[in-house]
PDB file of C-alpha atoms in Angstrom:
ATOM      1  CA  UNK Z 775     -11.190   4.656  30.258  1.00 82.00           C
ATOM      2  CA  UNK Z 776     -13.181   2.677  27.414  1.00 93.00           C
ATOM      3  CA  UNK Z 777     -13.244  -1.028  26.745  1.00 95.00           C
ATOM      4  CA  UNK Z 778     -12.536  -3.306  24.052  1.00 97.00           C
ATOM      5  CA  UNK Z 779     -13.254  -6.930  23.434  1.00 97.00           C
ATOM      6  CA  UNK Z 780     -13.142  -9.098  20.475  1.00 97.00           C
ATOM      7  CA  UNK Z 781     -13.624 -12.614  19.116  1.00 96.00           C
ATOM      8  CA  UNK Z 782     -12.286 -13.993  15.671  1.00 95.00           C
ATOM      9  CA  UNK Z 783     -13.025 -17.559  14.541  1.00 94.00           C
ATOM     10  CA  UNK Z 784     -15.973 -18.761  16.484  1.00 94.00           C
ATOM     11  CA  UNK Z 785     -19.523 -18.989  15.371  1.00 91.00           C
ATOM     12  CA  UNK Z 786     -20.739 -17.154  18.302  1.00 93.00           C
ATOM     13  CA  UNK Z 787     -18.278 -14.377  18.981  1.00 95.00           C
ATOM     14  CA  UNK Z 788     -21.165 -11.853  19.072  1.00 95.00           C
ATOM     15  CA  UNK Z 789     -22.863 -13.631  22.160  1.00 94.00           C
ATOM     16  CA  UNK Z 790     -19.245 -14.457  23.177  1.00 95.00           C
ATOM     17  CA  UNK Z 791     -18.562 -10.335  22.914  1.00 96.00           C
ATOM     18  CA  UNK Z 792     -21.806  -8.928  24.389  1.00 96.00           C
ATOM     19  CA  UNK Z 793     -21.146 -11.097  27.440  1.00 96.00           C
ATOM     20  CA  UNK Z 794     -17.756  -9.891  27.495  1.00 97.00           C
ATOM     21  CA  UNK Z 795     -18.904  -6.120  27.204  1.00 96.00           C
ATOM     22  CA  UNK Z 796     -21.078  -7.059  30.430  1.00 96.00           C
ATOM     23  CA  UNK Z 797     -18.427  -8.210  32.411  1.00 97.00           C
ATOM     24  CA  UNK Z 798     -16.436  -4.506  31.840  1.00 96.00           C
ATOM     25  CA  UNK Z 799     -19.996  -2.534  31.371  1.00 94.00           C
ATOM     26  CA  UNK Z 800     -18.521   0.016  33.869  1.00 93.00           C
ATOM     27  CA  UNK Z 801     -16.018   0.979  31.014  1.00 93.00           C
ATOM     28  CA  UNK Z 802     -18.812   2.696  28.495  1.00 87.00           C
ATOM     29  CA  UNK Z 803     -20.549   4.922  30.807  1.00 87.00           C
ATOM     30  CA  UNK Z 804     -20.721   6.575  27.586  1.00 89.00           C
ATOM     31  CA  UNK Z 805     -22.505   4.237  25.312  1.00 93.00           C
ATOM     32  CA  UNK Z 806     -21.939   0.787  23.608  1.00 95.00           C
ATOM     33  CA  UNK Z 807     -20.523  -0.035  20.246  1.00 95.00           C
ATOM     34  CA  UNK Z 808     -20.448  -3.567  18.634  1.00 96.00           C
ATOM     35  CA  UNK Z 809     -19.427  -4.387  15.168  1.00 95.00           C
ATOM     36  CA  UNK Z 810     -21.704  -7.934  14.670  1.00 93.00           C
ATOM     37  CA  UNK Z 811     -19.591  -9.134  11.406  1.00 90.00           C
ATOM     38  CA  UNK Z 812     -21.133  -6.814   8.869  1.00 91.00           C
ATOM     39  CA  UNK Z 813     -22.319  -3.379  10.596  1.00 92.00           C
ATOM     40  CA  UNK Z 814     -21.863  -1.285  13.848  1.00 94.00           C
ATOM     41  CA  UNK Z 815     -24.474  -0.646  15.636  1.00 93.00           C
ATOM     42  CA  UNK Z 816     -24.661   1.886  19.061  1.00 94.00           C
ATOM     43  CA  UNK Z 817     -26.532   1.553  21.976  1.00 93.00           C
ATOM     44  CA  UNK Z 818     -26.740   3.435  25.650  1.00 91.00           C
ATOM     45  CA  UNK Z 819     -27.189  -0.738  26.881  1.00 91.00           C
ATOM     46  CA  UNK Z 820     -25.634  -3.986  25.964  1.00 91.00           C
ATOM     47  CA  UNK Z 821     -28.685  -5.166  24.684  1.00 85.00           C
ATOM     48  CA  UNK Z 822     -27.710  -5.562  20.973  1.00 83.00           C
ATOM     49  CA  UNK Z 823     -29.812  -8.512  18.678  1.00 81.00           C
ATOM     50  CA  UNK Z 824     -26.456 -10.250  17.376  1.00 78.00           C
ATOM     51  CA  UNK Z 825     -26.240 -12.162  14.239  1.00 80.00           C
ATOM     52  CA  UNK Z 826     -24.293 -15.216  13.741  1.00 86.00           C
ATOM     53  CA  UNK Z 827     -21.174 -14.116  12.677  1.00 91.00           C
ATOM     54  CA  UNK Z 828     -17.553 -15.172  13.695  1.00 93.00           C
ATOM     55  CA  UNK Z 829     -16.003 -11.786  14.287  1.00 95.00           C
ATOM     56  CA  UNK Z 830     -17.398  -9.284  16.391  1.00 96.00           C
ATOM     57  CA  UNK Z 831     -15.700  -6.399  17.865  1.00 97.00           C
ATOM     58  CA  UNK Z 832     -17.013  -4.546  20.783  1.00 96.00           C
ATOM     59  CA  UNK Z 833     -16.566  -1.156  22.426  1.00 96.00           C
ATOM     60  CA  UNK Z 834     -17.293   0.158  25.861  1.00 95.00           C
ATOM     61  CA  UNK Z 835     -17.167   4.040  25.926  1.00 91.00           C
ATOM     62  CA  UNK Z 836     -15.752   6.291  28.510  1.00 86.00           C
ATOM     63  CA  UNK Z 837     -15.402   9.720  26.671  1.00 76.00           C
ATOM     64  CA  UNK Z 838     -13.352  12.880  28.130  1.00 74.00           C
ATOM     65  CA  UNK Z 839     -13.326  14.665  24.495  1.00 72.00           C
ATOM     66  CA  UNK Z 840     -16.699  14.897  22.996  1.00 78.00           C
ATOM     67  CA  UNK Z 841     -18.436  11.119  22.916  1.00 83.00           C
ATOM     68  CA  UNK Z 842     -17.636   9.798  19.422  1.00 88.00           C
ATOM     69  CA  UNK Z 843     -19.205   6.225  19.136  1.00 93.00           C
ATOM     70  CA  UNK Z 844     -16.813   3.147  18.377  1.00 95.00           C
ATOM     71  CA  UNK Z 845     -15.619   0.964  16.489  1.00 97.00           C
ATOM     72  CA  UNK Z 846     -15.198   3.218  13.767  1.00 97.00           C
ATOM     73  CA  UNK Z 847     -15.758   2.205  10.213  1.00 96.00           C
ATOM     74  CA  UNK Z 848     -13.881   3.006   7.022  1.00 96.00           C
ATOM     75  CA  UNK Z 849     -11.582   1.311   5.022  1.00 97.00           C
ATOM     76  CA  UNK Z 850     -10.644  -0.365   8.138  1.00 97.00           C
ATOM     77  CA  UNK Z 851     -12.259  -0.961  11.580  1.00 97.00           C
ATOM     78  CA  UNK Z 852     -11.274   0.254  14.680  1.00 97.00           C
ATOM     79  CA  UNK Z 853     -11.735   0.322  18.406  1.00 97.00           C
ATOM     80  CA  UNK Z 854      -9.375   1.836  21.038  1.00 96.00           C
ATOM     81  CA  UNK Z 855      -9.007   2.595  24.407  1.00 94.00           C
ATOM     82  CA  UNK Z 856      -6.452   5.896  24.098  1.00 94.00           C
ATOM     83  CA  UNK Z 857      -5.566   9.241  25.588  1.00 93.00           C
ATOM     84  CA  UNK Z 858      -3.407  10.813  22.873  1.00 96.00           C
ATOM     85  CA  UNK Z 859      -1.041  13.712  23.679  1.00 96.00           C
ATOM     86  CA  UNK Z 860      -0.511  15.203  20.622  1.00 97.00           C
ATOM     87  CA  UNK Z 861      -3.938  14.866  18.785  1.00 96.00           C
ATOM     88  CA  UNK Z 862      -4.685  18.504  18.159  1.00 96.00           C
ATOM     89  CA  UNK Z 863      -0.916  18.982  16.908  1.00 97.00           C
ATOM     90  CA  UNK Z 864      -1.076  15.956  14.369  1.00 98.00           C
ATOM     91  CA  UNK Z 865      -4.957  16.703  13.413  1.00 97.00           C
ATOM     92  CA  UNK Z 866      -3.373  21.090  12.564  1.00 97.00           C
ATOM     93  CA  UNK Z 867      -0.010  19.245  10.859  1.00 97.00           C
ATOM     94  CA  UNK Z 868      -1.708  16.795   8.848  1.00 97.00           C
ATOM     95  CA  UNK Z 869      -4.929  19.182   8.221  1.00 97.00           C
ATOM     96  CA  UNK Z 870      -7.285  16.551   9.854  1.00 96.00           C
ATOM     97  CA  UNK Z 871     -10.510  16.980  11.227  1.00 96.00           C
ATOM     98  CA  UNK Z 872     -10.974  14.509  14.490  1.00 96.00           C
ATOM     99  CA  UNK Z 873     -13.141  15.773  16.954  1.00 95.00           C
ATOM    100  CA  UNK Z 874     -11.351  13.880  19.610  1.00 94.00           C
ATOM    101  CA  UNK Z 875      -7.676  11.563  19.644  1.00 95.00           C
ATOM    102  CA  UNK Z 876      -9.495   8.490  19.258  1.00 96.00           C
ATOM    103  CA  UNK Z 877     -11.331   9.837  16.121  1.00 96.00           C
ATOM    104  CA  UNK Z 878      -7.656  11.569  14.944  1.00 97.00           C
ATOM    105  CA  UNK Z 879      -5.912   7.871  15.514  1.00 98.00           C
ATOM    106  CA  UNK Z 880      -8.625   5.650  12.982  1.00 98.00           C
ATOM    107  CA  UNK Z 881      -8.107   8.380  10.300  1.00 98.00           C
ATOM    108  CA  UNK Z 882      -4.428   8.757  10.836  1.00 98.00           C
ATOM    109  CA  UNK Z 883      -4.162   4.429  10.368  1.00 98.00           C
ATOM    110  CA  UNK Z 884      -7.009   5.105   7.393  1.00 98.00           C
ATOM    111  CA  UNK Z 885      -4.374   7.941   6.012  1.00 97.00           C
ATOM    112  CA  UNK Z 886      -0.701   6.178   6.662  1.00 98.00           C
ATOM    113  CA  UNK Z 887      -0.843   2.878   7.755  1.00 97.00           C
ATOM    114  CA  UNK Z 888      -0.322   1.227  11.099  1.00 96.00           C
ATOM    115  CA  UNK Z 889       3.392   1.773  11.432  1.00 96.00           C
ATOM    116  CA  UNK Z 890       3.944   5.109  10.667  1.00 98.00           C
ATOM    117  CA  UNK Z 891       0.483   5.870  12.739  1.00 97.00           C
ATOM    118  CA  UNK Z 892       2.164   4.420  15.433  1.00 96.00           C
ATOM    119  CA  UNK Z 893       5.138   6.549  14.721  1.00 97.00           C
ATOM    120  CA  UNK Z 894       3.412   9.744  14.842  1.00 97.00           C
ATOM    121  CA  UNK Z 895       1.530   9.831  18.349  1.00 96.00           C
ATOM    122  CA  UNK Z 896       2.529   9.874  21.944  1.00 97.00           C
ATOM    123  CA  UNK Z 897       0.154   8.848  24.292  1.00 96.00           C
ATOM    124  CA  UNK Z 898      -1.162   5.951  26.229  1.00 95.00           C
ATOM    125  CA  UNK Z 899      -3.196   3.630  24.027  1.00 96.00           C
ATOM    126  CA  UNK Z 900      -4.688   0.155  23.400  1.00 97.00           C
ATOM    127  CA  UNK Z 901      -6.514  -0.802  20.115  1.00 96.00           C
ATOM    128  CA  UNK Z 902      -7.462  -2.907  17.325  1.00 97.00           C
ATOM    129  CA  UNK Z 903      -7.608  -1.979  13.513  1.00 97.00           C
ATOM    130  CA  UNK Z 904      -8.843  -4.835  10.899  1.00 96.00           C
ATOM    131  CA  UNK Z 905      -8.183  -4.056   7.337  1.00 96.00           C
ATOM    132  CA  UNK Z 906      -7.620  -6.043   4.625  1.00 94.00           C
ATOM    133  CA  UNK Z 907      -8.282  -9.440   6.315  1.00 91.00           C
ATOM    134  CA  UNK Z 908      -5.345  -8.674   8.798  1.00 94.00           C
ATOM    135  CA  UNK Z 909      -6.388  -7.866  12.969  1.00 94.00           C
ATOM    136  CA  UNK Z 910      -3.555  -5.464  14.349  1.00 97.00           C
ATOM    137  CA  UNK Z 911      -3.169  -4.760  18.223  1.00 96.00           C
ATOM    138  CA  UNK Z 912      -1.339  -2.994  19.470  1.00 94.00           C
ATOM    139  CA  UNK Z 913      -0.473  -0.856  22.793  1.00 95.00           C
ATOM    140  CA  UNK Z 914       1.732   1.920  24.031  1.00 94.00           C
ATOM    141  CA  UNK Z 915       5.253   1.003  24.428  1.00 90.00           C
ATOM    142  CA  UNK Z 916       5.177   1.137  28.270  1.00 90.00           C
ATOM    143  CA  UNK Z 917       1.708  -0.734  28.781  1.00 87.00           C
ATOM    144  CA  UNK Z 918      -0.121   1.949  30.150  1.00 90.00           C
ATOM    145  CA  UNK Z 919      -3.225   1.045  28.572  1.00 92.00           C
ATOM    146  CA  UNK Z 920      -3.520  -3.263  28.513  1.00 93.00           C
ATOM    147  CA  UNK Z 921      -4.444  -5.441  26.399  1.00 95.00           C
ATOM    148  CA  UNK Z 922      -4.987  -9.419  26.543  1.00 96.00           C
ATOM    149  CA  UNK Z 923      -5.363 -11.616  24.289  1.00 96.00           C
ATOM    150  CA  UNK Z 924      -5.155 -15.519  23.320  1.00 96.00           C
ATOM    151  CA  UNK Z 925      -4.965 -17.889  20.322  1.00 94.00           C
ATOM    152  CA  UNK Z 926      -6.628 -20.380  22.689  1.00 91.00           C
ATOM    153  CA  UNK Z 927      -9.951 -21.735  20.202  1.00 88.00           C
ATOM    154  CA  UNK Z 928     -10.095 -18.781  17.468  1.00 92.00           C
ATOM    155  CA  UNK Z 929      -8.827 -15.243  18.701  1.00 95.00           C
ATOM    156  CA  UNK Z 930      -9.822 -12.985  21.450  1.00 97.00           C
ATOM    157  CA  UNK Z 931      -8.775 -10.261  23.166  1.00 97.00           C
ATOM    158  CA  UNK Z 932     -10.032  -7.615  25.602  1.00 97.00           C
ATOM    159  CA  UNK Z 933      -8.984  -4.625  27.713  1.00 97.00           C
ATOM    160  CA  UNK Z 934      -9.177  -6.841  30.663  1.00 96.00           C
ATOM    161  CA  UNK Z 935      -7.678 -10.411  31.546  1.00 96.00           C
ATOM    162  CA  UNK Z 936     -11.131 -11.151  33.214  1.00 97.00           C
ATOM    163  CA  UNK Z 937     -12.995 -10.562  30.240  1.00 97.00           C
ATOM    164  CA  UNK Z 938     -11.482 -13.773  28.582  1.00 97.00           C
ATOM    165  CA  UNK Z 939     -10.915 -15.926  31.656  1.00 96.00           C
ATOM    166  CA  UNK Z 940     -15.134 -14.673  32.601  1.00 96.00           C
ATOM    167  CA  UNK Z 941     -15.469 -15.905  28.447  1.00 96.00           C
ATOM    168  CA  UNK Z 942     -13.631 -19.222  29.440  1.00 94.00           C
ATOM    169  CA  UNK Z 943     -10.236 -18.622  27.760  1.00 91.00           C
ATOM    170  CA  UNK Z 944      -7.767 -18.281  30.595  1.00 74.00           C
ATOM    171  CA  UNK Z 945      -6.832 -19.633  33.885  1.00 60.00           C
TER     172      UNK Z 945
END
């Protein structure tokens, strides 16, 4: 189960996401992604040097499929939290070559867009793509996989409801 967390709009969102990523370390017993405003860098800690930047995405990761590092970069950004069904179907039907569902899901939104992305997989997921200057989030239908988030001083969002209350955004 990986972890996101993101800020949008504040100075310090990449203190404001490294302390988040601490508060839901548990989630990247895999490794540590955080996008700082202008590049991703990984780490095995949460011990990134952040720039001043007011966007920063984070990524906690919990792999089952081969660990490929997040947020992924391309013409977009993404990070996810995601246990796709029908990954190996779509990546043979679309002739795609993801190593794992999370890696299939940023090049299927890189390929066709969020909506028909959304569309074409059934699984359990949570994520955030930024393209164009537009954030998406989004979720599976039934919630299986949450996501929080609040317009409350910029934008934020996280995997976890404690993340932004522990970041001073919720009661």
């Amino acid at each position: 189960m990986c972890g996101i967390v993101g800020i949008y709009g504040l100075e310090n969102a990449c203190d404001l996401v490294t302390k988040g990523m601490k508060i839901i370390d548990y989630r990247g017993l895999d490794g540590y992604g955080l996008f700082d405003g202008k590049e991703v860098c990984y780490s095995d800690k949460i011990d990134f040097k952040v720039n001043k930047s007011d966007m920063a995405i984070g990524h906690c990761l919990h792999s089952i499929v081969n660990k490929i590092k997040q947020p992924f970069t391309g013409k977009g950004l993404f990070a996810v939290n995601c246990e796709i069904y029908n990954w190996e179907e779509l990546c043979n039907k679309y002739e795609i070559s993801a190593r794992n569902d999370a890696e299939l899901f940023f090049l299927l939104l890189e390929k066709f867009g969020v909506e028909k992305t959304l569309e074409l997989i059934d699984g359990d997921y949570a994520g955030i793509y930024f393209i164009d200057s537009k954030i998406y989030i989004f979720r599976d239908i039934i919630g299986v996989k949450p996501i929080w988030y609040s317009l409350e001083n910029g934008f934020a969002f996280a995997s976890e409801k404690k993340v932004l209350k522990g970041l001073g955004y919720v009661d």
